[in-house]
Amino acid sequence: MIRDIVRDTFFLSQPSVAADRKDMPIAEDLIDTLKANADRCVGLAANMIGERKCIIAIRVGHAYLAMLNPVVVRHAKEQYETSEGCLSLDGERPVKRYAWLEVEYRDLKFKKQRQTFRDFPAEIVQHELDHCAGILI
């Protein structure tokens, strides 16, 4: 189901709580909402659709990936500066990001996965992880 995008900064600044198996419909809604906004968005976090759960969805090329309870287990030593926009906020803001990171998460079958993201996909994951932590970019 496609959901409305939340723009309430008070809500968005609250940290998310861990997701469990019963939260799978939220992950599916995230992917549906991301697909519906594909012309202007490459990632979403659950709080952006009104759910304070630690779930993110990203688009890498033509593929969509949902991650429940993603955690960075390793990352590049150095960071670079870039500028990012957000569907929930107006304008762009400067941020520092790692060029690569390794993430552990649960997939849509709640199976544990580990994946390395590089370059722009790594930037997307970091932006959405900030959302889960209640950090507004």
N, CA, C and O atoms as CSV, one atom per row, in Angstrom:
chain,resi,resn,atom,element,x,y,z
A,1,MET,N,N,0.847,-1.175,0.000
A,1,MET,CA,C,0.000,0.000,0.000
A,1,MET,C,C,0.896,1.242,0.000
A,1,MET,O,O,1.864,1.325,0.755
A,2,ILE,N,N,0.560,2.182,-0.842
A,2,ILE,CA,C,1.295,3.441,-0.909
A,2,ILE,C,C,0.833,4.336,0.230
A,2,ILE,O,O,-0.364,4.549,0.424
A,3,ARG,N,N,1.799,4.859,0.981
A,3,ARG,CA,C,1.491,5.703,2.134
A,3,ARG,C,C,1.919,7.142,1.875
A,3,ARG,O,O,2.773,7.410,1.030
A,4,ASP,N,N,1.305,8.067,2.623
A,4,ASP,CA,C,1.697,9.472,2.569
A,4,ASP,C,C,3.056,9.646,3.244
A,4,ASP,O,O,3.400,8.904,4.165
A,5,ILE,N,N,3.822,10.628,2.781
A,5,ILE,CA,C,5.130,10.936,3.354
A,5,ILE,C,C,4.947,11.890,4.539
A,5,ILE,O,O,4.295,12.927,4.421
A,6,VAL,N,N,5.532,11.521,5.677
A,6,VAL,CA,C,5.468,12.332,6.893
A,6,VAL,C,C,6.478,13.472,6.790
A,6,VAL,O,O,7.627,13.263,6.403
A,7,ARG,N,N,6.038,14.677,7.141
A,7,ARG,CA,C,6.921,15.844,7.128
A,7,ARG,C,C,7.019,16.500,8.508
A,7,ARG,O,O,7.601,17.576,8.644
A,8,ASP,N,N,6.461,15.865,9.513
A,8,ASP,CA,C,6.477,16.375,10.884
A,8,ASP,C,C,7.860,16.130,11.500
A,8,ASP,O,O,8.203,14.989,11.811
A,9,THR,N,N,8.658,17.197,11.678
A,9,THR,CA,C,10.028,17.039,12.165
A,9,THR,C,C,10.084,16.511,13.603
A,9,THR,O,O,11.047,15.833,13.961
A,10,PHE,N,N,9.086,16.801,14.428
A,10,PHE,CA,C,9.072,16.251,15.781
A,10,PHE,C,C,8.969,14.727,15.729
A,10,PHE,O,O,9.714,14.027,16.414
A,11,PHE,N,N,8.051,14.220,14.920
A,11,PHE,CA,C,7.896,12.765,14.777
A,11,PHE,C,C,9.163,12.146,14.182
A,11,PHE,O,O,9.648,11.125,14.670
A,12,LEU,N,N,9.692,12.766,13.130
A,12,LEU,CA,C,10.865,12.226,12.443
A,12,LEU,C,C,12.117,12.229,13.319
A,12,LEU,O,O,13.035,11.446,13.074
A,13,SER,N,N,12.170,13.083,14.322
A,13,SER,CA,C,13.361,13.176,15.169
A,13,SER,C,C,13.347,12.172,16.331
A,13,SER,O,O,14.274,12.151,17.141
A,14,GLN,N,N,12.319,11.355,16.413
A,14,GLN,CA,C,12.259,10.328,17.460
A,14,GLN,C,C,12.901,9.037,16.940
A,14,GLN,O,O,12.580,8.587,15.840
A,15,PRO,N,N,13.800,8.445,17.719
A,15,PRO,CA,C,14.434,7.195,17.277
A,15,PRO,C,C,13.408,6.078,17.082
A,15,PRO,O,O,12.396,6.009,17.780
A,16,SER,N,N,13.694,5.219,16.126
A,16,SER,CA,C,12.822,4.079,15.839
A,16,SER,C,C,13.113,2.925,16.789
A,16,SER,O,O,14.176,2.864,17.406
A,17,VAL,N,N,12.165,2.023,16.896
A,17,VAL,CA,C,12.331,0.826,17.726
A,17,VAL,C,C,12.494,-0.388,16.806
A,17,VAL,O,O,12.135,-0.346,15.630
A,18,ALA,N,N,13.034,-1.452,17.361
A,18,ALA,CA,C,13.302,-2.657,16.572
A,18,ALA,C,C,12.026,-3.214,15.942
A,18,ALA,O,O,10.941,-3.164,16.522
A,19,ALA,N,N,12.199,-3.737,14.752
A,19,ALA,CA,C,11.090,-4.374,14.032
A,19,ALA,C,C,11.106,-5.875,14.312
A,19,ALA,O,O,12.143,-6.441,14.656
A,20,ASP,N,N,9.949,-6.508,14.161
A,20,ASP,CA,C,9.882,-7.963,14.266
A,20,ASP,C,C,9.048,-8.505,13.109
A,20,ASP,O,O,8.643,-7.751,12.225
A,21,ARG,N,N,8.794,-9.795,13.116
A,21,ARG,CA,C,8.104,-10.437,11.996
A,21,ARG,C,C,6.741,-9.814,11.691
A,21,ARG,O,O,6.337,-9.751,10.530
A,22,LYS,N,N,6.043,-9.362,12.706
A,22,LYS,CA,C,4.709,-8.810,12.474
A,22,LYS,C,C,4.763,-7.453,11.761
A,22,LYS,O,O,3.726,-6.925,11.359
A,23,ASP,N,N,5.965,-6.890,11.604
A,23,ASP,CA,C,6.116,-5.601,10.925
A,23,ASP,C,C,6.378,-5.733,9.427
A,23,ASP,O,O,6.651,-4.736,8.759
A,24,MET,N,N,6.298,-6.942,8.896
A,24,MET,CA,C,6.533,-7.149,7.462
A,24,MET,C,C,5.628,-6.290,6.580
A,24,MET,O,O,6.096,-5.801,5.552
A,25,PRO,N,N,4.351,-6.082,6.928
A,25,PRO,CA,C,3.524,-5.209,6.094
A,25,PRO,C,C,4.077,-3.782,5.988
A,25,PRO,O,O,3.885,-3.122,4.967
A,26,ILE,N,N,4.751,-3.310,7.016
A,26,ILE,CA,C,5.362,-1.975,6.966
A,26,ILE,C,C,6.471,-1.974,5.918
A,26,ILE,O,O,6.579,-1.034,5.131
A,27,ALA,N,N,7.295,-3.021,5.903
A,27,ALA,CA,C,8.371,-3.122,4.917
A,27,ALA,C,C,7.807,-3.162,3.499
A,27,ALA,O,O,8.349,-2.531,2.592
A,28,GLU,N,N,6.732,-3.897,3.316
A,28,GLU,CA,C,6.103,-3.967,1.991
A,28,GLU,C,C,5.520,-2.611,1.590
A,28,GLU,O,O,5.621,-2.212,0.431
A,29,ASP,N,N,4.908,-1.902,2.548
A,29,ASP,CA,C,4.390,-0.558,2.264
A,29,ASP,C,C,5.521,0.403,1.916
A,29,ASP,O,O,5.360,1.273,1.061
A,30,LEU,N,N,6.668,0.244,2.581
A,30,LEU,CA,C,7.824,1.095,2.274
A,30,LEU,C,C,8.253,0.913,0.826
A,30,LEU,O,O,8.508,1.888,0.120
A,31,ILE,N,N,8.330,-0.332,0.389
A,31,ILE,CA,C,8.725,-0.591,-1.001
A,31,ILE,C,C,7.681,-0.035,-1.962
A,31,ILE,O,O,8.041,0.587,-2.961
A,32,ASP,N,N,6.397,-0.245,-1.685
A,32,ASP,CA,C,5.340,0.300,-2.543
A,32,ASP,C,C,5.429,1.824,-2.624
A,32,ASP,O,O,5.289,2.404,-3.701
A,33,THR,N,N,5.662,2.461,-1.488
A,33,THR,CA,C,5.738,3.926,-1.440
A,33,THR,C,C,6.987,4.420,-2.145
A,33,THR,O,O,6.952,5.444,-2.827
A,34,LEU,N,N,8.097,3.699,-1.986
A,34,LEU,CA,C,9.328,4.058,-2.683
A,34,LEU,C,C,9.139,3.949,-4.190
A,34,LEU,O,O,9.561,4.834,-4.935
A,35,LYS,N,N,8.509,2.874,-4.643
A,35,LYS,CA,C,8.243,2.718,-6.081
A,35,LYS,C,C,7.357,3.839,-6.602
A,35,LYS,O,O,7.566,4.335,-7.709
A,36,ALA,N,N,6.370,4.240,-5.810
A,36,ALA,CA,C,5.453,5.312,-6.232
A,36,ALA,C,C,6.151,6.666,-6.310
A,36,ALA,O,O,5.671,7.574,-6.987
A,37,ASN,N,N,7.280,6.804,-5.620
A,37,ASN,CA,C,8.030,8.062,-5.604
A,37,ASN,C,C,9.384,7.920,-6.300
A,37,ASN,O,O,10.292,8.715,-6.058
A,38,ALA,N,N,9.521,6.921,-7.152
A,38,ALA,CA,C,10.800,6.609,-7.785
A,38,ALA,C,C,11.366,7.761,-8.615
A,38,ALA,O,O,12.575,7.820,-8.844
A,39,ASP,N,N,10.523,8.661,-9.059
A,39,ASP,CA,C,11.008,9.793,-9.854
A,39,ASP,C,C,11.712,10.846,-9.010
A,39,ASP,O,O,12.358,11.740,-9.557
A,40,ARG,N,N,11.598,10.754,-7.670
A,40,ARG,CA,C,12.197,11.779,-6.820
A,40,ARG,C,C,12.798,11.246,-5.531
A,40,ARG,O,O,13.126,12.019,-4.631
A,41,CYS,N,N,12.947,9.908,-5.435
A,41,CYS,CA,C,13.388,9.316,-4.178
A,41,CYS,C,C,14.091,7.982,-4.424
A,41,CYS,O,O,13.676,7.208,-5.286
A,42,VAL,N,N,15.169,7.711,-3.657
A,42,VAL,CA,C,15.899,6.446,-3.791
A,42,VAL,C,C,15.923,5.645,-2.497
A,42,VAL,O,O,16.468,4.542,-2.463
A,43,GLY,N,N,15.342,6.183,-1.438
A,43,GLY,CA,C,15.307,5.470,-0.172
A,43,GLY,C,C,14.264,6.033,0.763
A,43,GLY,O,O,13.923,7.214,0.692
A,44,LEU,N,N,13.761,5.191,1.634
A,44,LEU,CA,C,12.788,5.600,2.648
A,44,LEU,C,C,13.052,4.842,3.938
A,44,LEU,O,O,13.541,3.713,3.926
A,45,ALA,N,N,12.723,5.476,5.038
A,45,ALA,CA,C,12.728,4.814,6.340
A,45,ALA,C,C,11.283,4.762,6.823
A,45,ALA,O,O,10.457,5.583,6.422
A,46,ALA,N,N,10.983,3.799,7.682
A,46,ALA,CA,C,9.602,3.590,8.124
A,46,ALA,C,C,8.989,4.826,8.781
A,46,ALA,O,O,7.788,5.059,8.649
A,47,ASN,N,N,9.796,5.619,9.485
A,47,ASN,CA,C,9.210,6.807,10.109
A,47,ASN,C,C,8.722,7.814,9.068
A,47,ASN,O,O,7.883,8.662,9.373
A,48,MET,N,N,9.233,7.728,7.865
A,48,MET,CA,C,8.786,8.621,6.799
A,48,MET,C,C,7.375,8.285,6.313
A,48,MET,O,O,6.745,9.081,5.616
A,49,ILE,N,N,6.884,7.096,6.690
A,49,ILE,CA,C,5.495,6.741,6.365
A,49,ILE,C,C,4.673,6.564,7.644
A,49,ILE,O,O,3.619,5.926,7.640
A,50,GLY,N,N,5.174,7.137,8.730
A,50,GLY,CA,C,4.402,7.174,9.971
A,50,GLY,C,C,4.584,6.013,10.918
A,50,GLY,O,O,3.790,5.843,11.843
A,51,GLU,N,N,5.620,5.202,10.710
A,51,GLU,CA,C,5.861,4.041,11.570
A,51,GLU,C,C,7.230,4.164,12.233
A,51,GLU,O,O,8.236,4.278,11.534
A,52,ARG,N,N,7.292,4.145,13.550
A,52,ARG,CA,C,8.565,4.273,14.266
A,52,ARG,C,C,9.236,2.904,14.428
A,52,ARG,O,O,9.515,2.468,15.546
A,53,LYS,N,N,9.484,2.252,13.331
A,53,LYS,CA,C,10.145,0.953,13.307
A,53,LYS,C,C,11.457,1.075,12.538
A,53,LYS,O,O,11.566,1.867,11.601
A,54,CYS,N,N,12.437,0.296,12.936
A,54,CYS,CA,C,13.743,0.342,12.291
A,54,CYS,C,C,13.705,-0.516,11.015
A,54,CYS,O,O,14.181,-1.651,10.979
A,55,ILE,N,N,13.125,0.075,9.992
A,55,ILE,CA,C,12.995,-0.573,8.684
A,55,ILE,C,C,13.332,0.470,7.628
A,55,ILE,O,O,12.861,1.606,7.697
A,56,ILE,N,N,14.141,0.089,6.661
A,56,ILE,CA,C,14.444,0.983,5.549
A,56,ILE,C,C,14.234,0.240,4.232
A,56,ILE,O,O,14.248,-0.990,4.181
A,57,ALA,N,N,14.040,1.009,3.181
A,57,ALA,CA,C,13.957,0.452,1.832
A,57,ALA,C,C,14.779,1.345,0.923
A,57,ALA,O,O,14.721,2.571,1.027
A,58,ILE,N,N,15.546,0.732,0.032
A,58,ILE,CA,C,16.360,1.497,-0.906
A,58,ILE,C,C,16.159,0.964,-2.314
A,58,ILE,O,O,15.726,-0.169,-2.525
A,59,ARG,N,N,16.488,1.824,-3.270
A,59,ARG,CA,C,16.482,1.416,-4.679
A,59,ARG,C,C,17.925,1.457,-5.160
A,59,ARG,O,O,18.606,2.473,-5.027
A,60,VAL,N,N,18.379,0.349,-5.717
A,60,VAL,CA,C,19.712,0.274,-6.303
A,60,VAL,C,C,19.516,-0.144,-7.749
A,60,VAL,O,O,19.204,-1.301,-8.030
A,61,GLY,N,N,19.697,0.791,-8.661
A,61,GLY,CA,C,19.387,0.532,-10.058
A,61,GLY,C,C,17.889,0.335,-10.193
A,61,GLY,O,O,17.110,1.220,-9.839
A,62,HIS,N,N,17.480,-0.824,-10.705
A,62,HIS,CA,C,16.051,-1.121,-10.845
A,62,HIS,C,C,15.550,-2.044,-9.730
A,62,HIS,O,O,14.379,-2.422,-9.717
A,63,ALA,N,N,16.426,-2.402,-8.808
A,63,ALA,CA,C,16.065,-3.323,-7.729
A,63,ALA,C,C,15.684,-2.550,-6.460
A,63,ALA,O,O,16.211,-1.471,-6.186
A,64,TYR,N,N,14.761,-3.129,-5.702
A,64,TYR,CA,C,14.320,-2.556,-4.435
A,64,TYR,C,C,14.665,-3.530,-3.321
A,64,TYR,O,O,14.482,-4.739,-3.461
A,65,LEU,N,N,15.164,-2.998,-2.217
A,65,LEU,CA,C,15.600,-3.831,-1.108
A,65,LEU,C,C,15.057,-3.256,0.198
A,65,LEU,O,O,15.251,-2.078,0.499
A,66,ALA,N,N,14.376,-4.099,0.966
A,66,ALA,CA,C,13.918,-3.707,2.307
A,66,ALA,C,C,14.841,-4.347,3.329
A,66,ALA,O,O,15.248,-5.499,3.177
A,67,MET,N,N,15.170,-3.594,4.370
A,67,MET,CA,C,16.043,-4.083,5.438
A,67,MET,C,C,15.381,-3.809,6.777
A,67,MET,O,O,15.046,-2.665,7.084
A,68,LEU,N,N,15.194,-4.840,7.564
A,68,LEU,CA,C,14.653,-4.703,8.909
A,68,LEU,C,C,15.811,-4.753,9.899
A,68,LEU,O,O,16.674,-5.628,9.817
A,69,ASN,N,N,15.821,-3.817,10.826
A,69,ASN,CA,C,16.849,-3.721,11.866
A,69,ASN,C,C,18.269,-3.695,11.304
A,69,ASN,O,O,19.131,-4.435,11.780
A,70,PRO,N,N,18.528,-2.853,10.296
A,70,PRO,CA,C,19.879,-2.791,9.737
A,70,PRO,C,C,20.867,-2.192,10.744
A,70,PRO,O,O,20.561,-1.239,11.461
A,71,VAL,N,N,22.062,-2.789,10.766
A,71,VAL,CA,C,23.128,-2.337,11.658
A,71,VAL,C,C,24.433,-2.330,10.872
A,71,VAL,O,O,24.764,-3.307,10.200
A,72,VAL,N,N,25.168,-1.235,10.955
A,72,VAL,CA,C,26.470,-1.158,10.306
A,72,VAL,C,C,27.465,-1.950,11.146
A,72,VAL,O,O,27.626,-1.686,12.337
A,73,VAL,N,N,28.133,-2.922,10.523
A,73,VAL,CA,C,29.115,-3.731,11.238
A,73,VAL,C,C,30.549,-3.344,10.887
A,73,VAL,O,O,31.465,-3.601,11.668
A,74,ARG,N,N,30.751,-2.738,9.740
A,74,ARG,CA,C,32.063,-2.208,9.333
A,74,ARG,C,C,31.824,-1.074,8.359
A,74,ARG,O,O,30.788,-1.012,7.698
A,75,HIS,N,N,32.799,-0.175,8.277
A,75,HIS,CA,C,32.709,0.909,7.302
A,75,HIS,C,C,34.098,1.424,6.963
A,75,HIS,O,O,35.072,1.108,7.647
A,76,ALA,N,N,34.184,2.214,5.910
A,76,ALA,CA,C,35.446,2.832,5.512
A,76,ALA,C,C,35.979,3.670,6.666
A,76,ALA,O,O,35.212,4.131,7.510
A,77,LYS,N,N,37.279,3.865,6.701
A,77,LYS,CA,C,37.878,4.666,7.772
A,77,LYS,C,C,37.592,6.147,7.596
A,77,LYS,O,O,37.340,6.859,8.568
A,78,GLU,N,N,37.632,6.599,6.375
A,78,GLU,CA,C,37.465,8.030,6.117
A,78,GLU,C,C,36.069,8.342,5.595
A,78,GLU,O,O,35.379,7.488,5.037
A,79,GLN,N,N,35.682,9.591,5.798
A,79,GLN,CA,C,34.407,10.081,5.300
A,79,GLN,C,C,34.650,11.159,4.243
A,79,GLN,O,O,35.721,11.764,4.185
A,80,TYR,N,N,33.643,11.383,3.419
A,80,TYR,CA,C,33.674,12.458,2.429
A,80,TYR,C,C,32.462,13.352,2.663
A,80,TYR,O,O,31.481,12.932,3.278
A,81,GLU,N,N,32.533,14.565,2.177
A,81,GLU,CA,C,31.420,15.500,2.319
A,81,GLU,C,C,30.574,15.485,1.060
A,81,GLU,O,O,31.089,15.405,-0.055
A,82,THR,N,N,29.271,15.564,1.258
A,82,THR,CA,C,28.329,15.618,0.145
A,82,THR,C,C,27.119,16.436,0.585
A,82,THR,O,O,27.089,16.957,1.700
A,83,SER,N,N,26.147,16.544,-0.271
A,83,SER,CA,C,24.917,17.268,0.029
A,83,SER,C,C,23.745,16.356,-0.310
A,83,SER,O,O,23.730,15.713,-1.360
A,84,GLU,N,N,22.752,16.304,0.600
A,84,GLU,CA,C,21.613,15.410,0.394
A,84,GLU,C,C,20.289,16.136,0.584
A,84,GLU,O,O,20.169,17.070,1.377
A,85,GLY,N,N,19.315,15.678,-0.162
A,85,GLY,CA,C,17.946,16.121,0.029
A,85,GLY,C,C,17.155,14.995,0.675
A,85,GLY,O,O,17.642,13.875,0.825
A,86,CYS,N,N,15.935,15.314,1.052
A,86,CYS,CA,C,15.091,14.327,1.722
A,86,CYS,C,C,13.639,14.586,1.336
A,86,CYS,O,O,13.200,15.735,1.294
A,87,LEU,N,N,12.909,13.540,1.061
A,87,LEU,CA,C,11.501,13.657,0.693
A,87,LEU,C,C,10.673,14.278,1.814
A,87,LEU,O,O,9.652,14.913,1.550
A,88,SER,N,N,11.102,14.101,3.055
A,88,SER,CA,C,10.359,14.628,4.204
A,88,SER,C,C,10.717,16.074,4.552
A,88,SER,O,O,10.028,16.707,5.353
A,89,LEU,N,N,11.783,16.596,3.961
A,89,LEU,CA,C,12.265,17.943,4.286
A,89,LEU,C,C,12.518,18.737,3.013
A,89,LEU,O,O,12.749,18.160,1.950
A,90,ASP,N,N,12.475,20.041,3.121
A,90,ASP,CA,C,12.762,20.902,1.970
A,90,ASP,C,C,14.258,21.160,1.859
A,90,ASP,O,O,14.956,21.237,2.870
A,91,GLY,N,N,14.748,21.293,0.637
A,91,GLY,CA,C,16.130,21.681,0.399
A,91,GLY,C,C,17.126,20.560,0.578
A,91,GLY,O,O,16.768,19.395,0.749
A,92,GLU,N,N,18.399,20.951,0.532
A,92,GLU,CA,C,19.508,20.019,0.722
A,92,GLU,C,C,20.380,20.508,1.866
A,92,GLU,O,O,20.406,21.696,2.187
A,93,ARG,N,N,21.101,19.557,2.481
A,93,ARG,CA,C,21.979,19.877,3.587
A,93,ARG,C,C,23.301,19.129,3.426
A,93,ARG,O,O,23.331,18.025,2.882
A,94,PRO,N,N,24.399,19.734,3.903
A,94,PRO,CA,C,25.696,19.044,3.836
A,94,PRO,C,C,25.777,17.929,4.881
A,94,PRO,O,O,25.277,18.074,5.997
A,95,VAL,N,N,26.414,16.814,4.504
A,95,VAL,CA,C,26.606,15.675,5.412
A,95,VAL,C,C,27.961,15.036,5.130
A,95,VAL,O,O,28.574,15.279,4.091
A,96,LYS,N,N,28.410,14.224,6.062
A,96,LYS,CA,C,29.610,13.410,5.860
A,96,LYS,C,C,29.167,11.958,5.788
A,96,LYS,O,O,28.335,11.511,6.578
A,97,ARG,N,N,29.734,11.222,4.827
A,97,ARG,CA,C,29.363,9.828,4.601
A,97,ARG,C,C,30.601,8.974,4.389
A,97,ARG,O,O,31.646,9.464,3.961
A,98,TYR,N,N,30.467,7.678,4.698
A,98,TYR,CA,C,31.498,6.696,4.398
A,98,TYR,C,C,31.321,6.223,2.965
A,98,TYR,O,O,30.194,6.115,2.483
A,99,ALA,N,N,32.431,5.939,2.273
A,99,ALA,CA,C,32.372,5.481,0.878
A,99,ALA,C,C,31.823,4.060,0.768
A,99,ALA,O,O,31.250,3.692,-0.257
A,100,TRP,N,N,31.995,3.265,1.818
A,100,TRP,CA,C,31.438,1.912,1.826
A,100,TRP,C,C,31.081,1.526,3.257
A,100,TRP,O,O,31.636,2.058,4.218
A,101,LEU,N,N,30.157,0.603,3.374
A,101,LEU,CA,C,29.801,0.061,4.669
A,101,LEU,C,C,29.229,-1.333,4.501
A,101,LEU,O,O,28.662,-1.674,3.462
A,102,GLU,N,N,29.390,-2.127,5.542
A,102,GLU,CA,C,28.848,-3.474,5.585
A,102,GLU,C,C,27.710,-3.469,6.603
A,102,GLU,O,O,27.862,-2.986,7.725
A,103,VAL,N,N,26.574,-4.013,6.192
A,103,VAL,CA,C,25.357,-3.930,7.002
A,103,VAL,C,C,24.790,-5.320,7.239
A,103,VAL,O,O,24.694,-6.130,6.316
A,104,GLU,N,N,24.416,-5.587,8.480
A,104,GLU,CA,C,23.639,-6.782,8.808
A,104,GLU,C,C,22.191,-6.360,8.974
A,104,GLU,O,O,21.907,-5.313,9.556
A,105,TYR,N,N,21.274,-7.174,8.463
A,105,TYR,CA,C,19.852,-6.850,8.530
A,105,TYR,C,C,19.033,-8.115,8.347
A,105,TYR,O,O,19.566,-9.179,8.031
A,106,ARG,N,N,17.735,-7.982,8.550
A,106,ARG,CA,C,16.789,-9.067,8.263
A,106,ARG,C,C,16.080,-8.728,6.963
A,106,ARG,O,O,15.702,-7.578,6.735
A,107,ASP,N,N,15.898,-9.732,6.108
A,107,ASP,CA,C,15.210,-9.514,4.839
A,107,ASP,C,C,13.703,-9.692,5.009
A,107,ASP,O,O,13.215,-9.823,6.131
A,108,LEU,N,N,12.972,-9.696,3.910
A,108,LEU,CA,C,11.510,-9.810,3.973
A,108,LEU,C,C,11.023,-11.172,4.454
A,108,LEU,O,O,9.836,-11.341,4.734
A,109,LYS,N,N,11.924,-12.144,4.551
A,109,LYS,CA,C,11.575,-13.435,5.140
A,109,LYS,C,C,12.105,-13.525,6.573
A,109,LYS,O,O,12.068,-14.586,7.196
A,110,PHE,N,N,12.594,-12.401,7.076
A,110,PHE,CA,C,13.179,-12.246,8.402
A,110,PHE,C,C,14.447,-13.096,8.561
A,110,PHE,O,O,14.827,-13.471,9.670
A,111,LYS,N,N,15.084,-13.387,7.428
A,111,LYS,CA,C,16.343,-14.119,7.423
A,111,LYS,C,C,17.488,-13.124,7.542
A,111,LYS,O,O,17.474,-12.076,6.896
A,112,LYS,N,N,18.483,-13.449,8.369
A,112,LYS,CA,C,19.629,-12.559,8.564
A,112,LYS,C,C,20.469,-12.494,7.290
A,112,LYS,O,O,20.771,-13.515,6.672
A,113,GLN,N,N,20.834,-11.285,6.919
A,113,GLN,CA,C,21.657,-11.038,5.737
A,113,GLN,C,C,22.824,-10.128,6.124
A,113,GLN,O,O,22.766,-9.425,7.133
A,114,ARG,N,N,23.872,-10.149,5.318
A,114,ARG,CA,C,24.996,-9.231,5.471
A,114,ARG,C,C,25.398,-8.806,4.071
A,114,ARG,O,O,25.616,-9.645,3.196
A,115,GLN,N,N,25.495,-7.498,3.862
A,115,GLN,CA,C,25.776,-6.987,2.518
A,115,GLN,C,C,26.656,-5.748,2.613
A,115,GLN,O,O,26.536,-4.950,3.542
A,116,THR,N,N,27.540,-5.606,1.634
A,116,THR,CA,C,28.392,-4.422,1.542
A,116,THR,C,C,27.814,-3.487,0.491
A,116,THR,O,O,27.443,-3.912,-0.603
A,117,PHE,N,N,27.744,-2.216,0.839
A,117,PHE,CA,C,27.254,-1.176,-0.067
A,117,PHE,C,C,28.392,-0.194,-0.312
A,117,PHE,O,O,29.143,0.141,0.603
A,118,ARG,N,N,28.513,0.259,-1.544
A,118,ARG,CA,C,29.571,1.201,-1.920
A,118,ARG,C,C,28.977,2.403,-2.646
A,118,ARG,O,O,27.924,2.326,-3.279
A,119,ASP,N,N,29.690,3.506,-2.527
A,119,ASP,CA,C,29.372,4.718,-3.276
A,119,ASP,C,C,27.945,5.203,-3.003
A,119,ASP,O,O,27.547,5.314,-1.843
A,120,PHE,N,N,27.173,5.494,-4.050
A,120,PHE,CA,C,25.843,6.075,-3.841
A,120,PHE,C,C,24.908,5.157,-3.050
A,120,PHE,O,O,24.204,5.648,-2.167
A,121,PRO,N,N,24.867,3.851,-3.322
A,121,PRO,CA,C,24.022,2.994,-2.473
A,121,PRO,C,C,24.410,3.073,-0.981
A,121,PRO,O,O,23.538,3.034,-0.112
A,122,ALA,N,N,25.704,3.183,-0.692
A,122,ALA,CA,C,26.145,3.331,0.705
A,122,ALA,C,C,25.628,4.640,1.294
A,122,ALA,O,O,25.240,4.698,2.461
A,123,GLU,N,N,25.627,5.676,0.484
A,123,GLU,CA,C,25.111,6.977,0.931
A,123,GLU,C,C,23.615,6.883,1.247
A,123,GLU,O,O,23.149,7.429,2.247
A,124,ILE,N,N,22.879,6.196,0.395
A,124,ILE,CA,C,21.434,6.030,0.617
A,124,ILE,C,C,21.185,5.299,1.936
A,124,ILE,O,O,20.364,5.732,2.745
A,125,VAL,N,N,21.892,4.195,2.148
A,125,VAL,CA,C,21.713,3.411,3.375
A,125,VAL,C,C,22.008,4.276,4.596
A,125,VAL,O,O,21.259,4.245,5.572
A,126,GLN,N,N,23.093,5.044,4.549
A,126,GLN,CA,C,23.456,5.886,5.691
A,126,GLN,C,C,22.383,6.949,5.964
A,126,GLN,O,O,22.071,7.233,7.120
A,127,HIS,N,N,21.829,7.526,4.913
A,127,HIS,CA,C,20.767,8.525,5.084
A,127,HIS,C,C,19.559,7.900,5.786
A,127,HIS,O,O,19.001,8.486,6.713
A,128,GLU,N,N,19.165,6.716,5.342
A,128,GLU,CA,C,17.995,6.068,5.931
A,128,GLU,C,C,18.277,5.572,7.357
A,128,GLU,O,O,17.389,5.594,8.209
A,129,LEU,N,N,19.505,5.128,7.612
A,129,LEU,CA,C,19.870,4.757,8.980
A,129,LEU,C,C,19.816,5.962,9.910
A,129,LEU,O,O,19.446,5.829,11.076
A,130,ASP,N,N,20.185,7.139,9.403
A,130,ASP,CA,C,20.037,8.364,10.202
A,130,ASP,C,C,18.576,8.570,10.575
A,130,ASP,O,O,18.272,8.924,11.714
A,131,HIS,N,N,17.677,8.352,9.635
A,131,HIS,CA,C,16.239,8.462,9.931
A,131,HIS,C,C,15.854,7.532,11.084
A,131,HIS,O,O,15.135,7.934,11.999
A,132,CYS,N,N,16.335,6.293,11.037
A,132,CYS,CA,C,16.010,5.339,12.113
A,132,CYS,C,C,16.505,5.829,13.464
A,132,CYS,O,O,15.893,5.538,14.492
A,133,ALA,N,N,17.605,6.567,13.472
A,133,ALA,CA,C,18.175,7.091,14.707
A,133,ALA,C,C,17.522,8.423,15.120
A,133,ALA,O,O,17.851,8.978,16.168
A,134,GLY,N,N,16.603,8.925,14.297
A,134,GLY,CA,C,15.964,10.201,14.600
A,134,GLY,C,C,16.802,11.406,14.194
A,134,GLY,O,O,16.557,12.522,14.650
A,135,ILE,N,N,17.795,11.175,13.332
A,135,ILE,CA,C,18.661,12.257,12.855
A,135,ILE,C,C,18.071,12.801,11.563
A,135,ILE,O,O,17.869,12.059,10.602
A,136,LEU,N,N,17.796,14.098,11.546
A,136,LEU,CA,C,17.241,14.730,10.353
A,136,LEU,C,C,18.377,15.307,9.508
A,136,LEU,O,O,19.241,16.026,10.010
A,137,ILE,N,N,18.357,14.983,8.240
A,137,ILE,CA,C,19.374,15.477,7.304
A,137,ILE,C,C,18.730,16.495,6.386
A,137,ILE,O,O,19.398,17.048,5.512
